[in-house]
CSV table of C-alpha atoms in Angstrom, one decimal:
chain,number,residue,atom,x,y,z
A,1,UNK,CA,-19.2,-1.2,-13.6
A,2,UNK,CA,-20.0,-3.0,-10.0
A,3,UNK,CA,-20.7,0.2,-7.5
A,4,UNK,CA,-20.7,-0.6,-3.9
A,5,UNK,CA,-22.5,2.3,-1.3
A,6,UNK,CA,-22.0,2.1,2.2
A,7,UNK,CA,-24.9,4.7,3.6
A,8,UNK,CA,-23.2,4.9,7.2
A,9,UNK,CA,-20.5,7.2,6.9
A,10,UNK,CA,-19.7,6.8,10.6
A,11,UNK,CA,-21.1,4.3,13.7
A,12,UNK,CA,-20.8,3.8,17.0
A,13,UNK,CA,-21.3,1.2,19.5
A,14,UNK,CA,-21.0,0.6,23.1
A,15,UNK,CA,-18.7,-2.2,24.5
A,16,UNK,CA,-20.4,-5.5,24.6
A,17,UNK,CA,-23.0,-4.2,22.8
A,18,UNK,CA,-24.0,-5.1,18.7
A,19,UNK,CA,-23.5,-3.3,15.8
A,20,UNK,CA,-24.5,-3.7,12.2
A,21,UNK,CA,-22.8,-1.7,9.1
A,22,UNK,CA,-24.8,-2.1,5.9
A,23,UNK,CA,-23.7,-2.6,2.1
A,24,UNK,CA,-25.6,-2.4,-0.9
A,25,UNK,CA,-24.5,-3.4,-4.4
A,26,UNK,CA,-25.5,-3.2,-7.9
A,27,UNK,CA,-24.2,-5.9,-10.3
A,28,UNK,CA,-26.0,-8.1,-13.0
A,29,UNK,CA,-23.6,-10.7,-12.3
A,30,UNK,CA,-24.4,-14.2,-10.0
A,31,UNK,CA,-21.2,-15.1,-9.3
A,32,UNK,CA,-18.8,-13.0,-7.6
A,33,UNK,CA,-17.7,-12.5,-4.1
A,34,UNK,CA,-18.1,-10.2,-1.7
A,35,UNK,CA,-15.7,-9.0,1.8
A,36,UNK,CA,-15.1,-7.1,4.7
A,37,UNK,CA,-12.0,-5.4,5.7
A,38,UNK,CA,-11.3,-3.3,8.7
A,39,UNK,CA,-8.5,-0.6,8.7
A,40,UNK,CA,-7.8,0.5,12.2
A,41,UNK,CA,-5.8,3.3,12.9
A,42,UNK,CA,-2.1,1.5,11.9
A,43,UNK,CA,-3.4,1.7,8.3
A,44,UNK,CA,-3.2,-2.0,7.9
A,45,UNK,CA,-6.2,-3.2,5.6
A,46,UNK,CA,-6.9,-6.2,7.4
A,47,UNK,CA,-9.6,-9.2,6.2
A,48,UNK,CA,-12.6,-10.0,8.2
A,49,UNK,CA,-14.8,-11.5,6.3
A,50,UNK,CA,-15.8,-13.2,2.9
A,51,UNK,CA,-18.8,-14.9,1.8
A,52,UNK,CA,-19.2,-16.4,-2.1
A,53,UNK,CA,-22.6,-15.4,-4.0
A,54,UNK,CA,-23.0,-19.2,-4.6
A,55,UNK,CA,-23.0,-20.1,-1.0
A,56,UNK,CA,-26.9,-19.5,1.1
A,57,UNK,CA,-25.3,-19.9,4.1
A,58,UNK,CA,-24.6,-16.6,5.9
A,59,UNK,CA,-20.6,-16.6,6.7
A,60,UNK,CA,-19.2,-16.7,10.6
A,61,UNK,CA,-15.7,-15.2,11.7
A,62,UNK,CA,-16.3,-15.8,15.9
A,63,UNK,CA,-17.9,-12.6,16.6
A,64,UNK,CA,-18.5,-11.5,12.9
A,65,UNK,CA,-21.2,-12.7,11.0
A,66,UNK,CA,-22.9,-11.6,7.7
A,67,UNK,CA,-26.6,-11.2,6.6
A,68,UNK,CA,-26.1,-11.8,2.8
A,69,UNK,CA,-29.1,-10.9,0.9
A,70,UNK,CA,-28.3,-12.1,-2.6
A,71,UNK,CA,-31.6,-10.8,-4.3
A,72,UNK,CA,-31.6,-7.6,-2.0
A,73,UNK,CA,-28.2,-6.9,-2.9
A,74,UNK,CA,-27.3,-6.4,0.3
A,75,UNK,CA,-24.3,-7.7,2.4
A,76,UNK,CA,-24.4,-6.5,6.2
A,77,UNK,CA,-22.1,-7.2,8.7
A,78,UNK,CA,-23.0,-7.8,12.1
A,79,UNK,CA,-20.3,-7.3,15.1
A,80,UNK,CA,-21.4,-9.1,18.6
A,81,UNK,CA,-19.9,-8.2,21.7
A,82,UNK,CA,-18.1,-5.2,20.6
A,83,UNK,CA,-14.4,-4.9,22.0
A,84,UNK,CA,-12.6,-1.7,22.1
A,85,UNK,CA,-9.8,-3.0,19.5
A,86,UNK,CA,-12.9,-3.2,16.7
A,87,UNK,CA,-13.2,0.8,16.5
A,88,UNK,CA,-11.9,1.1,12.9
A,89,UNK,CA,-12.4,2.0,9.5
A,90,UNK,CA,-14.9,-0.9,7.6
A,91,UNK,CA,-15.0,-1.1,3.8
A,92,UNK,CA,-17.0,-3.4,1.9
A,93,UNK,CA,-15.7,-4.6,-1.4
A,94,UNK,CA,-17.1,-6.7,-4.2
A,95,UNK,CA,-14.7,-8.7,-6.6
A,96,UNK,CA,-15.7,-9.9,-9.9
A,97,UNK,CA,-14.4,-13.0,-11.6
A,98,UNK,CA,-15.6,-11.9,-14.7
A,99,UNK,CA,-13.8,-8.5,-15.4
A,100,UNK,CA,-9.9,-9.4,-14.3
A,101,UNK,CA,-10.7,-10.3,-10.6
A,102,UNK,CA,-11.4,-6.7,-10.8
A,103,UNK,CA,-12.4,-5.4,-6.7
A,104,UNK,CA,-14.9,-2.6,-6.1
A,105,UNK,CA,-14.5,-0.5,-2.7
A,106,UNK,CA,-17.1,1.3,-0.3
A,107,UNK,CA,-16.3,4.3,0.7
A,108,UNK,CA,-16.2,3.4,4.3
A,109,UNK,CA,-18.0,3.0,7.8
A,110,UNK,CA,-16.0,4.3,10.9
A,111,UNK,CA,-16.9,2.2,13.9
A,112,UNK,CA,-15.9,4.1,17.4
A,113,UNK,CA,-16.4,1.8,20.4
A,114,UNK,CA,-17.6,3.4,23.7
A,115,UNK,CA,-16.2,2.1,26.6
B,1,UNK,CA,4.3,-16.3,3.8
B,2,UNK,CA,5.2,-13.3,4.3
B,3,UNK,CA,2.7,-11.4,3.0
B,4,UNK,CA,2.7,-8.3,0.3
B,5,UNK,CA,6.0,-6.1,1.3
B,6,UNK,CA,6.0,-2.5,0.4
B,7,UNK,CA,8.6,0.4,0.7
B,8,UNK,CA,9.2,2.3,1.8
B,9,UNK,CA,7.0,2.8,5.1
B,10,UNK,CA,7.3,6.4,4.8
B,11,UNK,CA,8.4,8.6,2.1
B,12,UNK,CA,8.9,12.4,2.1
B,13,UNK,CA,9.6,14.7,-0.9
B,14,UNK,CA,9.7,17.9,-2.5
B,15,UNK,CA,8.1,19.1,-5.3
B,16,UNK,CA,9.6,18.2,-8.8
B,17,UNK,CA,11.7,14.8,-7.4
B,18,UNK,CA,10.8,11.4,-8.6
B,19,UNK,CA,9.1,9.0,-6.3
B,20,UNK,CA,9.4,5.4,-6.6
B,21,UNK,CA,7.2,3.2,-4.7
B,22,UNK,CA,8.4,-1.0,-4.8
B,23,UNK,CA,5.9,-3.7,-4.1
B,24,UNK,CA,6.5,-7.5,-3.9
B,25,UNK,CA,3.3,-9.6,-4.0
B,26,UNK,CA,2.4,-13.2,-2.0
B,27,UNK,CA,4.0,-15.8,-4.2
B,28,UNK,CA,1.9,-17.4,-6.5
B,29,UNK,CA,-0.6,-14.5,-6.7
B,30,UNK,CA,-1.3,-13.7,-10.4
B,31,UNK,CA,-3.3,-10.3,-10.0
B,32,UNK,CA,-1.7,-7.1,-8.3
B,33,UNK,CA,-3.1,-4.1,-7.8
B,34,UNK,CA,-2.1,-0.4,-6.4
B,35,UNK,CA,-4.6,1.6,-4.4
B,36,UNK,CA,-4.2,5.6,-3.0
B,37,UNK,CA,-5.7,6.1,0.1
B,38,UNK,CA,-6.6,9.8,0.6
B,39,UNK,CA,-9.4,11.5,3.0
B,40,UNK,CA,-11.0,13.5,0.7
B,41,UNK,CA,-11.3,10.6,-2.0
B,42,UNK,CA,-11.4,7.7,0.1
B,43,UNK,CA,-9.7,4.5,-1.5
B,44,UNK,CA,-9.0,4.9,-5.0
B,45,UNK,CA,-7.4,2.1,-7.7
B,46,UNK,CA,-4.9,3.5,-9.5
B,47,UNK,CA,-3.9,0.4,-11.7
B,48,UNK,CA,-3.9,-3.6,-11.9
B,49,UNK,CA,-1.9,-6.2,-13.7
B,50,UNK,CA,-2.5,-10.2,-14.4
B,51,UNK,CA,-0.2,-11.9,-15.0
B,52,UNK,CA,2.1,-9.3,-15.2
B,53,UNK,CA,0.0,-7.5,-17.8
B,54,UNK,CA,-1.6,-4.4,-16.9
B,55,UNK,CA,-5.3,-4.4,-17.2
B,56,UNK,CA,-7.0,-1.5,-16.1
B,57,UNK,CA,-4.9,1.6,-15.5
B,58,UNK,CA,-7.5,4.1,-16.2
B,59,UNK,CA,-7.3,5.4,-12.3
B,60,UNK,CA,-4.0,6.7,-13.1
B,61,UNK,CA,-4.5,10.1,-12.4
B,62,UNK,CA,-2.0,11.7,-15.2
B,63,UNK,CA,1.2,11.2,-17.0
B,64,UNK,CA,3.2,11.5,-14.0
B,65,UNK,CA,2.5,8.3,-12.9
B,66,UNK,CA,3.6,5.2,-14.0
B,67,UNK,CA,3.5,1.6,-13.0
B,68,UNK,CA,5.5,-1.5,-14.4
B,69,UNK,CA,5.8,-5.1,-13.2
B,70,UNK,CA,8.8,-6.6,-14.8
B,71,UNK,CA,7.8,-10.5,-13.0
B,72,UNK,CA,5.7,-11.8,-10.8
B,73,UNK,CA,7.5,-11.0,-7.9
B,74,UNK,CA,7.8,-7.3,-7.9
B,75,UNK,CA,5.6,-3.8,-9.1
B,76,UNK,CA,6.8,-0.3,-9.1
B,77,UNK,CA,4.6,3.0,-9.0
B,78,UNK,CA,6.4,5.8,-10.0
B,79,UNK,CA,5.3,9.8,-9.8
B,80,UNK,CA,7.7,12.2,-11.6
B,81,UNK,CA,7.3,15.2,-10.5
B,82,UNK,CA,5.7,14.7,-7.4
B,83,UNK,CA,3.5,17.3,-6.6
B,84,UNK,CA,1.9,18.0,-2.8
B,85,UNK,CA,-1.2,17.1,-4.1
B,86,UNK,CA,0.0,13.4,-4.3
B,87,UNK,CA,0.4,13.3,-0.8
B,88,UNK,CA,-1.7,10.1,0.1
B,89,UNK,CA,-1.2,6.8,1.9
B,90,UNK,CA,-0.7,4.5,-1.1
B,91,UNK,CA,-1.3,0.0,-1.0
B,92,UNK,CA,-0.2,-2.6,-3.3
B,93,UNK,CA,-2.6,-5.2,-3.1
B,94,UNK,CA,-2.1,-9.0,-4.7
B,95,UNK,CA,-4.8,-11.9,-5.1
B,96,UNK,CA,-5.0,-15.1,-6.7
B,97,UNK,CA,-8.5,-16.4,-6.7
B,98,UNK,CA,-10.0,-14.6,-3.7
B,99,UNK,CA,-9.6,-12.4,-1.5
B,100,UNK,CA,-7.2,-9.4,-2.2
B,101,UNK,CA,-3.8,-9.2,0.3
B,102,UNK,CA,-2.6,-5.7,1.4
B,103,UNK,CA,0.5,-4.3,2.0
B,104,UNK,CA,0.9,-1.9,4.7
B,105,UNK,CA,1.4,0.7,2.7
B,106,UNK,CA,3.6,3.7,1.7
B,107,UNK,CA,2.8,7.1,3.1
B,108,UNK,CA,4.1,9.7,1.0
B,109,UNK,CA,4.4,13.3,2.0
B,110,UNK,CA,5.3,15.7,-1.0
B,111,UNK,CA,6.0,19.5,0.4
């Protein structure tokens, strides 16, 4: 099965500032697709981000960008000018379209924003 | 669209009743899934269905739960007997090609 390791357990980040939260993953598969989702403190698991493995081109959500590194295995995501409202729970997930749309979870990076 | 719809928003038991958790995915999604959400174990799948058809449900954690999805428009997770330790946050999820849609989820407190 996929695995998906997020090393930082938790972050932080001054206001304004950047932050990046790494992924790793370990699949022998080239197509799939890979996401961001931020929980904040309401419990709502909210998208971010998504990027295809077929696509080179790093995806952009305004101040949310990815650094995907297909052969790395690697899928970072890169918050510029961090507001207070960001400071939440980020999980990294990996879906495969060739087990059942099966989706694969990180354990989770929680972001605190200093003001 | 309304999105995934979940209820209840809150749920709170005691130990030995029956729980039963309802779920009605995005229309025309043709893959839902149920999640628990706990601290010490992080986010956890308990089950998935396509088309209706339950694919995967070895994250069940024991008998006492069960899951069904009668059509496409509505799932149920049940737990009989509840027990505390089942106390977790828990999310239906649905997805049709990409990405996955959560509900806001059911917090269930067994005591």
């Amino acid at each position: 099965a996929q695995t998906v390791t997020q090393s930082q357990p938790e972050m932080s980040v001054q206001e304004a500032e950047t932050v990046t939260l790494s992924c790793t993953y370990d699949t022998s598969e080239s197509d799939y697709y890979l996401f961001w989702y931020k929980q904040p403190p309401s419990r709502q698991m909210i998208l971010v981000i998504r990027q295809e493995a077929y696509k080179q081109q790093n995806a952009t959500e305004n101040r949310f960008s990815v650094n995907f590194q297909k052969a790395a295995k690697s899928f970072s995501l890169k918050i510029s000018d961090s507001q207070l409202g960001d400071a939440a729970m980020y999980f990294c997930a990996y879906r495969s379209p060739n087990t059942g749309n099966q989706f694969y979870f990180g354990t989770g990076t929680s972001l605190t924003v200093i003001p | 669209d309304a999105g995934v719809i979940q209820s209840p928003r809150h749920e709170v038991t005691e130990m030995g009743q029956e729980v039963t958790l309802r779920c009605k995915p995005i229309s025309g999604h043709n893959s839902l899934f149920w999640y628990r959400q706990t601290m010490m174990r992080g986010l956890e799948l308990l089950i998935y269905f396509n088309n209706n058809v339950p694919i995967d449900d070895s994250g069940m954690p024991e008998d006492r739960f069960s899951a069904k999805m009668p059509n496409a428009s509505f799932s149920t997770l049940k737990i009989q007997p509840s027990e505390p330790r089942d106390s977790a946050v828990y999310f239906c999820a649905s997805s049709s090609r990409s990405p996955l849609h959560f509900g806001n989820g059911t917090r269930l407190t067994v005591t």
